[in-house]
Coordinates of C-alpha atoms in Angstrom, one line a residue:
X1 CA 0.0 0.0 0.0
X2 CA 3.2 2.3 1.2
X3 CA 4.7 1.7 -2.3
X4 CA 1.5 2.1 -4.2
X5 CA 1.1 5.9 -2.4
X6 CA 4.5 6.5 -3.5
X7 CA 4.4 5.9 -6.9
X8 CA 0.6 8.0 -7.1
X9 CA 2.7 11.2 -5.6
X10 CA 5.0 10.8 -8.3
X11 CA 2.5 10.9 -10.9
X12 CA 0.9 13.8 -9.1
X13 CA 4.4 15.7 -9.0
X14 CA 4.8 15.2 -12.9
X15 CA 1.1 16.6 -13.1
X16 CA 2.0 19.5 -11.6
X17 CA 4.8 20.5 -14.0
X18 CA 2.6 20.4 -17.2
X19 CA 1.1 23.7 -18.4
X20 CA -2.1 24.2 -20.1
X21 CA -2.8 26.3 -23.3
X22 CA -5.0 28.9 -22.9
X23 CA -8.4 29.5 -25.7
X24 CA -8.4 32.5 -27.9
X25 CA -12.1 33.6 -27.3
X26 CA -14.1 36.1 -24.5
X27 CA -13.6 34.8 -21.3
X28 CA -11.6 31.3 -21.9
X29 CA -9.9 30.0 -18.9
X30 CA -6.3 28.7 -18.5
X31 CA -6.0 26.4 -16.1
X32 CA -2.4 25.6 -14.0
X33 CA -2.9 21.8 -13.7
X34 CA -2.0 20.0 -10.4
X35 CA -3.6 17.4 -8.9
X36 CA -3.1 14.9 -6.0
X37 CA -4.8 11.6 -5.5
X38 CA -6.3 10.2 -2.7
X39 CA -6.8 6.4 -2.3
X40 CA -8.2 5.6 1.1
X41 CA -11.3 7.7 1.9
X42 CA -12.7 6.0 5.2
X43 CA -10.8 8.8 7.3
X44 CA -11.8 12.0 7.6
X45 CA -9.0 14.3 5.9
X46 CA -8.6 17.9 5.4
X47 CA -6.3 19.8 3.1
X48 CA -5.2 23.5 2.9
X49 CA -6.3 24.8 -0.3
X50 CA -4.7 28.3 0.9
X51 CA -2.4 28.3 -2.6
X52 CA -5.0 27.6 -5.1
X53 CA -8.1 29.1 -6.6
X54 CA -9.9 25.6 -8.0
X55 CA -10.1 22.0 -6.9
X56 CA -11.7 19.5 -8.8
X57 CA -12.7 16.0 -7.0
X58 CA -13.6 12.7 -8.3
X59 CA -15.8 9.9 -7.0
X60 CA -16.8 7.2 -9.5
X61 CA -19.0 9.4 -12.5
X62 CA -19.6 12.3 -10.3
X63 CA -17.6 15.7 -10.0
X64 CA -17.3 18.4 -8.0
X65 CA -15.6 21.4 -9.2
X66 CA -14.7 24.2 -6.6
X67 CA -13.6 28.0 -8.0
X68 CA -12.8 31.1 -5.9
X69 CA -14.6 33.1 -8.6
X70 CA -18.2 32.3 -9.8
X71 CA -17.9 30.9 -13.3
X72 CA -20.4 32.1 -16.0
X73 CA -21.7 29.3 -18.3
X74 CA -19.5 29.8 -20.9
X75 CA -16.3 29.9 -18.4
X76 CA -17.5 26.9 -17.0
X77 CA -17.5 25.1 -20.1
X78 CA -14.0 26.5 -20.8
X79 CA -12.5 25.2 -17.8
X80 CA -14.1 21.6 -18.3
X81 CA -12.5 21.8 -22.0
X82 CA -8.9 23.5 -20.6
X83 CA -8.9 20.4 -17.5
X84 CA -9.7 17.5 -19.4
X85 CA -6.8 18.6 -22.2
X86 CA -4.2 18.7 -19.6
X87 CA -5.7 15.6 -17.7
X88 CA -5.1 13.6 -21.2
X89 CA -1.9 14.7 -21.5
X90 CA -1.2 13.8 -18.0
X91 CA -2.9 10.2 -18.4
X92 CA -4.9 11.5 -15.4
X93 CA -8.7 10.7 -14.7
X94 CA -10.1 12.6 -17.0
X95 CA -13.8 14.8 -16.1
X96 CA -16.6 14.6 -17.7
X97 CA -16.7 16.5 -20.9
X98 CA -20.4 16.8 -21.1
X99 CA -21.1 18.5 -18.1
X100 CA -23.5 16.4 -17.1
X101 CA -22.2 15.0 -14.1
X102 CA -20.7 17.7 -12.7
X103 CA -21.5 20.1 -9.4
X104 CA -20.2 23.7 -9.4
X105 CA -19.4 25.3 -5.8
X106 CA -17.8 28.9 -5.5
X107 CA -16.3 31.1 -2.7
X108 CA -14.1 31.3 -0.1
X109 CA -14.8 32.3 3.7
X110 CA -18.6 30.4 3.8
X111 CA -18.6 27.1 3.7
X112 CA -19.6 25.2 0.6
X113 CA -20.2 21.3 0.6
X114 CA -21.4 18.5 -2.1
X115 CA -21.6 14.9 -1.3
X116 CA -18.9 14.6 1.6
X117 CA -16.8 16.7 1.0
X118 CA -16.5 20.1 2.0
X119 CA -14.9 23.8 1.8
X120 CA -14.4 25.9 5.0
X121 CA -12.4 28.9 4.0
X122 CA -9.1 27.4 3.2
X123 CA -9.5 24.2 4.1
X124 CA -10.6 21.7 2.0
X125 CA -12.3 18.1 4.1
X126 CA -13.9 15.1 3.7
X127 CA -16.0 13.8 6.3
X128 CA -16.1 9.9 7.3
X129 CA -18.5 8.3 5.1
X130 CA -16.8 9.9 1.9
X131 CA -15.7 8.2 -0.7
X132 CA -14.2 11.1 -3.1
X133 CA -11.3 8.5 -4.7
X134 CA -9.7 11.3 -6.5
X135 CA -8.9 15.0 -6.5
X136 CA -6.4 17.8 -8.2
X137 CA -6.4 21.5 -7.6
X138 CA -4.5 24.3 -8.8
X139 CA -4.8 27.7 -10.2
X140 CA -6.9 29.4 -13.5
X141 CA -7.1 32.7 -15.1
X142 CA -9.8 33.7 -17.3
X143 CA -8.1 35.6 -20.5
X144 CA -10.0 37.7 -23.0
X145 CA -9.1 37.5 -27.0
X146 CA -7.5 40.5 -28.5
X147 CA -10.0 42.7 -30.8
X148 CA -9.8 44.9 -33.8
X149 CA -12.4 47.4 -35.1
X150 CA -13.2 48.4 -38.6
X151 CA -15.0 51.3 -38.7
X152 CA -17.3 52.1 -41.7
X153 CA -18.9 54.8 -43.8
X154 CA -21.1 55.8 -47.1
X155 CA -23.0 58.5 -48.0
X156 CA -26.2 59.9 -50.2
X157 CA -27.8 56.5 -48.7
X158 CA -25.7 53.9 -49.9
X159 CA -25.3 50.8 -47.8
X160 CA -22.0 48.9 -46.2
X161 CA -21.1 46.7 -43.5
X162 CA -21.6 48.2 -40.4
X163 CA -19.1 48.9 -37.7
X164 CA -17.6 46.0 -35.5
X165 CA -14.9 44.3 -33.6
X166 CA -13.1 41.0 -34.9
X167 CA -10.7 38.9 -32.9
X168 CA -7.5 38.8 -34.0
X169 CA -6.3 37.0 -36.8
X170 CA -9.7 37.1 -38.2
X171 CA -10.5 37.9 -42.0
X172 CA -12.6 40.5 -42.1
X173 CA -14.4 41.8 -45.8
X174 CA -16.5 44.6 -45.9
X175 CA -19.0 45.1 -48.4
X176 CA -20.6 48.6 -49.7
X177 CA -23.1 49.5 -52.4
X178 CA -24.0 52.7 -54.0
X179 CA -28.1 53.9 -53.7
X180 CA -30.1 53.9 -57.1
X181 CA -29.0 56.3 -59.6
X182 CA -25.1 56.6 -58.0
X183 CA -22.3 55.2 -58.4
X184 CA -18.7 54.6 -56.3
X185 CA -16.8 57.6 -56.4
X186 CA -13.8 56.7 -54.1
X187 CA -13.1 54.8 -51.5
X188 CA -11.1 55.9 -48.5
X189 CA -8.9 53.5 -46.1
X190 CA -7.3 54.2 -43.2
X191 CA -7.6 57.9 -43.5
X192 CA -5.0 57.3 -46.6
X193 CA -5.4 58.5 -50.0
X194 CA -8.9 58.1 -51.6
X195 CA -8.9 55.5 -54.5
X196 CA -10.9 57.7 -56.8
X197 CA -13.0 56.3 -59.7
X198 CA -14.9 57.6 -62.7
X199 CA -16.4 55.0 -64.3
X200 CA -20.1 55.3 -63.5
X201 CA -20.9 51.7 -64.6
X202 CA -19.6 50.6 -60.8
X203 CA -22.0 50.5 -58.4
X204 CA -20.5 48.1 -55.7
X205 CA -17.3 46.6 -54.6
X206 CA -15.6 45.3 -51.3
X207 CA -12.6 45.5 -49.2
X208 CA -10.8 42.7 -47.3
X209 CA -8.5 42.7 -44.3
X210 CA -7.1 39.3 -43.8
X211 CA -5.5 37.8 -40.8
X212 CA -6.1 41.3 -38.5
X213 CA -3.8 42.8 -36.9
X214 CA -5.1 45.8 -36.1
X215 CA -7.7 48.9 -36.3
X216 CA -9.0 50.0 -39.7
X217 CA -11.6 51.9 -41.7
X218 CA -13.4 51.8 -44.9
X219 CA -15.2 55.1 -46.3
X220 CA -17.1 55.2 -49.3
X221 CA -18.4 58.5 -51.3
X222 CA -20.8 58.1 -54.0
X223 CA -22.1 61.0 -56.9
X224 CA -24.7 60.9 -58.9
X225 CA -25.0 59.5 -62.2
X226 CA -24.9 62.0 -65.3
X227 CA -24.1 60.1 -68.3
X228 CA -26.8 58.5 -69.6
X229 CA -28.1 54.7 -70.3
X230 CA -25.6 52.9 -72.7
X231 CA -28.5 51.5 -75.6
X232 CA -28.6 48.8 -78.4
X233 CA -30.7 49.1 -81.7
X234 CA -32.6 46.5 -83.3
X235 CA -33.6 47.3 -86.4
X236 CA -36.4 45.4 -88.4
X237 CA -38.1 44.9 -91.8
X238 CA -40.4 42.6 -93.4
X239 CA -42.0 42.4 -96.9
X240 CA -45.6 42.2 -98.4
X241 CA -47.0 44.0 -95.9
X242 CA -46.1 42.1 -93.1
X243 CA -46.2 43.5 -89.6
X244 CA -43.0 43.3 -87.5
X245 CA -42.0 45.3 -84.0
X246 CA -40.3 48.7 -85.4
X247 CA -36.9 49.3 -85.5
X248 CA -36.3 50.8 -81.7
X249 CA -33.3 51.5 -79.3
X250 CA -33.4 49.8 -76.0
X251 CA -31.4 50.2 -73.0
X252 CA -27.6 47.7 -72.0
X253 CA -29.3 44.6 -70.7
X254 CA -33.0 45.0 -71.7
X255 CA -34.9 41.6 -72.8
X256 CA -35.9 42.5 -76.2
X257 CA -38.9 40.3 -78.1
X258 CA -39.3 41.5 -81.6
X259 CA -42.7 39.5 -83.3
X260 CA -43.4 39.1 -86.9
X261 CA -46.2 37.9 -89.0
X262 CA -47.1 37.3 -92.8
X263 CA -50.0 39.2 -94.6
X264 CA -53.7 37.8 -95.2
X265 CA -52.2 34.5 -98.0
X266 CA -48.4 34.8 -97.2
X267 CA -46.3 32.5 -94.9
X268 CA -43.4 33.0 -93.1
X269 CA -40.5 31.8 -96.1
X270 CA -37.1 32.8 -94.3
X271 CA -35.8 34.9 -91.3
X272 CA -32.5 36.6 -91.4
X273 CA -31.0 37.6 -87.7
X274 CA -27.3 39.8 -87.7
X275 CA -26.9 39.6 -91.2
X276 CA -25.9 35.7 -90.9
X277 CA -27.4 33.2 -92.7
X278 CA -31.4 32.9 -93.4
X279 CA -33.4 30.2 -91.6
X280 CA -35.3 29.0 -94.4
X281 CA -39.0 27.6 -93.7
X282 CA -41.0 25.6 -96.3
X283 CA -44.0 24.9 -94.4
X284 CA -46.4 27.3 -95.3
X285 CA -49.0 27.3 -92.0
X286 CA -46.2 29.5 -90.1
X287 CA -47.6 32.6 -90.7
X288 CA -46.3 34.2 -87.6
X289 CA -43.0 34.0 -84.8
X290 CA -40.9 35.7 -82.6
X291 CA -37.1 36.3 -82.6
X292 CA -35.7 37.3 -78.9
X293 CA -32.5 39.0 -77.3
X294 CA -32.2 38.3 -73.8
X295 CA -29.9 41.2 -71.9
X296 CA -29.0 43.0 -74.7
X297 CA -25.6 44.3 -75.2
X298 CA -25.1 44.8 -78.8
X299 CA -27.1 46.6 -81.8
X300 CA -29.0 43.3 -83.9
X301 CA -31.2 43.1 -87.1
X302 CA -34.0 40.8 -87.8
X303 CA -35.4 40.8 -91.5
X304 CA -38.2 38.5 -92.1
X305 CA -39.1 37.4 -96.0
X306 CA -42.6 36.3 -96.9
X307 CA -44.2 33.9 -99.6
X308 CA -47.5 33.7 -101.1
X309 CA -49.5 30.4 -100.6
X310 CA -49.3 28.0 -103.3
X311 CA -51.8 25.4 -101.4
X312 CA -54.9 24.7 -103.7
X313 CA -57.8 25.1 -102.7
X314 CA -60.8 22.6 -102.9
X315 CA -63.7 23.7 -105.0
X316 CA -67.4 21.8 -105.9
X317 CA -69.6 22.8 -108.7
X318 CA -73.3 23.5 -108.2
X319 CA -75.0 22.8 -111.6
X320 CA -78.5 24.9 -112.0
X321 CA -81.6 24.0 -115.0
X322 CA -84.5 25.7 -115.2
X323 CA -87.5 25.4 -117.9
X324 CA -89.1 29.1 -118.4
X325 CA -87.4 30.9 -115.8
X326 CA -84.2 32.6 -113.9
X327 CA -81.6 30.7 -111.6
X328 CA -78.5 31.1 -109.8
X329 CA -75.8 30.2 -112.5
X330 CA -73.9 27.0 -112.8
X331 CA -71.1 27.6 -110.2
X332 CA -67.7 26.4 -108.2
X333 CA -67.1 27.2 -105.2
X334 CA -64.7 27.3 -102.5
X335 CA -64.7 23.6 -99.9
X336 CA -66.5 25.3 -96.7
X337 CA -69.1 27.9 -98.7
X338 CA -72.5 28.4 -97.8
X339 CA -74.2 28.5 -101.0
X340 CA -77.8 30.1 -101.8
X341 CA -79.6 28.6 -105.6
X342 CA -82.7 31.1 -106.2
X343 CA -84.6 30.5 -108.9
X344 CA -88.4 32.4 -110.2
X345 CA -91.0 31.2 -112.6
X346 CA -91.3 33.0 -116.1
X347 CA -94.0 35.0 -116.0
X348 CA -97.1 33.1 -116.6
X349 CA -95.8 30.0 -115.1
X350 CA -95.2 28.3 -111.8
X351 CA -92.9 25.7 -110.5
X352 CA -94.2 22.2 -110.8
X353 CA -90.9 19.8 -109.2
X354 CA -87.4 20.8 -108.1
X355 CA -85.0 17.5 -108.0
X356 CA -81.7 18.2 -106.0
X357 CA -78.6 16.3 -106.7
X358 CA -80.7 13.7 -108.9
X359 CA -82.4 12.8 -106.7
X360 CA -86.6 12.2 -106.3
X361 CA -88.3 15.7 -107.5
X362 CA -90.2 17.4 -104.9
X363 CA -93.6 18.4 -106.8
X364 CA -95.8 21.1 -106.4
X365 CA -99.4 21.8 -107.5
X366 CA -100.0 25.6 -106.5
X367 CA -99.7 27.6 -109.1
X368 CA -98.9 30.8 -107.2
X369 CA -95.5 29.2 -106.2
X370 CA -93.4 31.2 -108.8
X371 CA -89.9 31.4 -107.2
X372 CA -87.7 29.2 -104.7
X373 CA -84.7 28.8 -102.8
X374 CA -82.1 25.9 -102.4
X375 CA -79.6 26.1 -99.9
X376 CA -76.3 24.3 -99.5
X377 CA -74.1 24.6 -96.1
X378 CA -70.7 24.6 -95.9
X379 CA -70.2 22.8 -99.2
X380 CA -68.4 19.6 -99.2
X381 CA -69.4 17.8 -102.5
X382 CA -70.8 18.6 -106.2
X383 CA -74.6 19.5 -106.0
X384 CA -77.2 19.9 -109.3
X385 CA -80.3 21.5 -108.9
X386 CA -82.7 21.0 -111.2
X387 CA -86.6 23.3 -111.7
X388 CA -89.5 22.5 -113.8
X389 CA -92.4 24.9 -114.3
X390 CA -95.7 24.8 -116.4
X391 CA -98.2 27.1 -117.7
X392 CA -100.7 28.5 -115.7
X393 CA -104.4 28.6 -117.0
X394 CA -105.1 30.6 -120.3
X395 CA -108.3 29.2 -120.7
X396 CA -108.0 26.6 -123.8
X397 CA -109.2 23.4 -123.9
X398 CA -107.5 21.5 -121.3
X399 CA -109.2 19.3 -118.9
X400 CA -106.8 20.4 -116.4
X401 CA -107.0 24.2 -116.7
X402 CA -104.6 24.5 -119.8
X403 CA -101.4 23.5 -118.0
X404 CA -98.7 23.1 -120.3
X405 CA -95.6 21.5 -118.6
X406 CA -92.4 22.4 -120.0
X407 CA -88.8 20.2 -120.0
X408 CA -85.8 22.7 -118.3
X409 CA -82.7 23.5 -120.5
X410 CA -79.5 23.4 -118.5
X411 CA -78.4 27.5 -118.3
X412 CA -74.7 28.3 -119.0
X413 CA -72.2 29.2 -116.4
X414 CA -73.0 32.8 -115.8
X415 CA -75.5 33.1 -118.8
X416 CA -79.3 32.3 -118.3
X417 CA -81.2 31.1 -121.5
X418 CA -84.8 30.6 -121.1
X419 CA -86.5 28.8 -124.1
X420 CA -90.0 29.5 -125.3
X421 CA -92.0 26.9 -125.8
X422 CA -95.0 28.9 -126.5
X423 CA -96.3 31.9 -127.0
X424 CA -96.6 34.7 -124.4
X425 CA -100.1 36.2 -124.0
X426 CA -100.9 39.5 -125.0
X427 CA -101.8 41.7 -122.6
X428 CA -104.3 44.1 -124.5
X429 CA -106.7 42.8 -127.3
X430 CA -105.3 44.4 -131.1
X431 CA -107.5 46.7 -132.3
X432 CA -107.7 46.9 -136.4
X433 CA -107.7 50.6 -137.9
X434 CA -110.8 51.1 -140.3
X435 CA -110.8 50.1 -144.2
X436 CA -109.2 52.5 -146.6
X437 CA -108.8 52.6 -149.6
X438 CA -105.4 51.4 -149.3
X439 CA -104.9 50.1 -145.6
X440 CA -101.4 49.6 -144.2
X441 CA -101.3 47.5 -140.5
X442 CA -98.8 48.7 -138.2
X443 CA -95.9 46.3 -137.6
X444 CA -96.9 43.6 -134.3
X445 CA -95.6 41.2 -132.7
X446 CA -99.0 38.7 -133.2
X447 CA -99.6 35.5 -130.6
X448 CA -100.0 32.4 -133.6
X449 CA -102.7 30.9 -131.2
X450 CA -100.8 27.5 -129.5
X451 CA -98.6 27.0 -132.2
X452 CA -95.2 27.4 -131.5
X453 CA -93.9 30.7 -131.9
X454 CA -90.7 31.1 -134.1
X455 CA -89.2 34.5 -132.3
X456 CA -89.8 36.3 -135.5
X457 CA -92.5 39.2 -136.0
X458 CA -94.5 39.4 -138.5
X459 CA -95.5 42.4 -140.8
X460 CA -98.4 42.2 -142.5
X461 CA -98.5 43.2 -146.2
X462 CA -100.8 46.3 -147.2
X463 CA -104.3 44.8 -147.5
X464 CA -106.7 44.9 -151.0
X465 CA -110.2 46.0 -150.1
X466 CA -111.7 42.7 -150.7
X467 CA -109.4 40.9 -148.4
X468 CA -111.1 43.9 -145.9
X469 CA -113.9 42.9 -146.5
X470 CA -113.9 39.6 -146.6
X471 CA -112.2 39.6 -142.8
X472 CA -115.0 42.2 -141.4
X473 CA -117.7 39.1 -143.0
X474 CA -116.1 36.6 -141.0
X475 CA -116.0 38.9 -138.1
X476 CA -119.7 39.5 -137.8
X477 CA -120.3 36.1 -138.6
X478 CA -118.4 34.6 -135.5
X479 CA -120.0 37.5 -133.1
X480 CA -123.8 36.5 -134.7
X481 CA -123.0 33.1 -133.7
X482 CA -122.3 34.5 -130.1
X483 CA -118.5 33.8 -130.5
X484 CA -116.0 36.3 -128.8
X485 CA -112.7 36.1 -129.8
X486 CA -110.4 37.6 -127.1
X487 CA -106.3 37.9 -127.7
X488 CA -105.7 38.7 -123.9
X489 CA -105.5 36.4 -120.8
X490 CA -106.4 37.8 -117.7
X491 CA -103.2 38.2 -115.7
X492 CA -102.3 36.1 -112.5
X493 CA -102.3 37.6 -109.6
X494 CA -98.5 36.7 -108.4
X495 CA -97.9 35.4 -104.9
X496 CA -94.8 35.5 -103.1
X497 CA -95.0 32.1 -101.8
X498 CA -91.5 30.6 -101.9
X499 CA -91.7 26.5 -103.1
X500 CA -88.9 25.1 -101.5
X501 CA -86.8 21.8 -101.1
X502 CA -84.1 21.5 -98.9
X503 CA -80.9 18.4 -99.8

């Protein structure tokens, strides 16, 4: 046991001699290790602790740690951190480095106690039932880091780092920036020369102090901006009266969009950009597009080309006929047309059928149906439309009233030819001028009755008396037999009902 005493003293001897390094921030401690160890605890022991300002005691996982001066938390976290270095070196038992185990007591003069063991001014005991295996004491100072401070300026509203200190050794960078519409005039360090600048472009910049060693200070002046915006052109063109976004000047940096499109039948054929070398576009549906510079910093040219549409268009023909009447020409028209057929009786007649694309007529029976409509929506295919009209009454012979149905001739493309099948009725009976010697009838255009009329007029030749004669016989014989002749027809009344067939 003697020995084993021995040898601890030594270790605490060799303890004492090692020196601990101190921490370079606010408040770090730098504790003077020494320690002694004590093995047998079942006596009550005292020690002076006159020449020291910390103990620190060990039993099993629990500490107590003693300091003249009352620690704040972050020098009590120091001094764990500056103790356990030095007991590693010293192959010593070491404290806890989390703190969690450990009891703080300050003071000198009152007593202060934790677990056993106990602090009466100078004196440091254990009482009887302790079993503290372990303690070292010694002495600490709290140091504070050396600071530096940079001090820091700007005018007309500008902004830089602000004012502080910085421990030692530290690299500091300050930072400054110039308010809207200024710029960095000079800088200022130290009180030195000012670093003056001109160019009005620079708005912000720094400056660094590495590894400090000492007091410094920054100050920045900043004037007003007088020159003004540095600006790009981008000038534009586009044929066939295309629209494109005017030649303009915009400021350094500006995104700039310019859009182009083709006129009403054009397509975009080509776009040239800088004068390089024409994107060439064969598709004709682009008929519009955009060319962009992002953050400009340069004049450009965009100069767009235009075609005219080559792509056919679709057409359908709409075939008309019509027998003693008017209709809409024979036609093409364009795929997608809406297209109106009108056709109208000849006067005197009325429509009797009306067949559509060939196929079953729709018939009619009213003879005050003298004109019609067929109507064709957004065309898609070739349509025929085909009219028939008859005669209305002019009081012959006919069972049915004297209708007199007519086959329709096919009209021209633009041209309407209306046959006629018979003669047209006169409106006004003729009235023959009294016998003379020599009589001459005036030249008229006379109805031959039902026969079919040849277009031609006839002029009658200069009449002998007898043929006068003879005619005036005949005349009074037909009115004694209670005959009238009559070369007039009472005239329809026309009606403006529409007959109508829809495809």
């Amino acid at each position: 046991m003697k020995k084993t005493l021995a040898l601890l003293l030594m270790v605490v001897m060799i303890l004492g001699l090692l020196p601990m390094t101190a921490f370079a921030a606010d408040g770090d401690i730098t504790v003077d290790f020494d320690s002694y160890t004590r093995v047998e605890s079942c006596n009550t022991t005292t020690f002076d602790v006159e020449n020291c300002n910390y103990i620190v005691a060990f039993k099993g996982n629990n500490y107590v740690v003693w300091t003249l001066e009352t620690l704040d938390s972050k020098e009590k976290d120091s001094f764990i951190a500056s103790f356990a270095a030095a007991a590693d070196e010293a192959n010593f038992q070491n404290i806890d480095k989390s703190g969690k185990n450990i009891t703080f007591i300050y003071g000198s003069g009152d007593t202060a106690t934790c677990d056993g063991m106990y602090i009466d001014g100078s004196t440091l005991g254990f009482d009887s039932t302790s079993k503290w295996s372990q303690y070292a004491y010694g002495y600490y100072t709290i140091s504070v880091a050396v600071t530096y401070t940079v001090t820091t300026g700007i005018d007309n509203d500008g902004t830089i780092t602000e004012t502080a200190s910085y421990n030692e050794g530290t690299d500091v960078t300050i930072e400054y920036e110039a308010a809207d519409g200024y710029y960095i005039a000079s800088v200022t360090v130290d009180g030195g020369t000012p670093d003056v600048n001109t160019d009005q472009r620079v708005t912000a910049d720094s400056k660094q102090f590495l590894d400090i060693g000492a007091d410094h200070s920054v100050v920045v002046t900043t004037v007003l901006k007088t020159v003004p915006a540095v600006t790009h052109t981008v000038t534009t063109g586009i044929d066939n009266d295309g629209t494109i976004t005017e030649t303009a000047s915009y400021n350094e940096g500006t995104d700039v969009t310019i859009e182009y499109e083709a006129a009403d039948g054009y397509y975009i054929a080509s776009v040239t950009v800088d004068g390089g070398t024409p994107d060439v576009n064969t598709d004709q549906r682009v008929t519009a597009d955009s060319k962009q510079f992002l953050d400009i910093g340069a004049d450009h040219s965009v100069v767009v080309t235009t075609a005219l549409k080559t792509v056919q268009v679709t057409t359908y023909n709409v075939t008309t006929q019509i027998s003693h009447g008017t209709i809409t020409p024979s036609a093409s028209y364009n795929a997608g047309t809406s297209v109106s057929i009108n056709y109208s009786a000849a006067n005197g007649y009325y429509i009797t059928s009306v067949t559509v694309d060939g196929g079953t007529p729709f018939t009619n029976t009213d003879k005050s149906v003298t004109t019609g409509s067929q109507q064709f929506d957004d065309i898609d295919a070739d349509h025929s439309v085909v009219v028939t009209t008859a005669r209305k009454s002019s009081g012959g012979n006919s069972d049915d009233g004297g209708d007199d149905s007519s086959t329709p001739t096919e009209t021209d493309l633009g041209d309407t030819s209306v046959p006629l099948a018979s003669a047209p009725p006169v409106e006004e009976p003729v009235q023959v001028a009294p016998v003379q010697e020599e009589p001459v009838i005036a030249e008229v255009e006379v109805p031959l009755g039902n026969l079919p009329q040849t277009g031609t007029t006839q002029t009658a030749d200069a009449l002998k008396p007898m043929w006068a004669v003879t005619m005036m016989a005949l005349a009074f014989s037909i009115a004694s037999a209670g005959l009238t002749i009559s070369f007039g027809r009472k005239k329809e009344d026309e009606k403006e009902n529409s007959f109508s067939s829809e495809k």
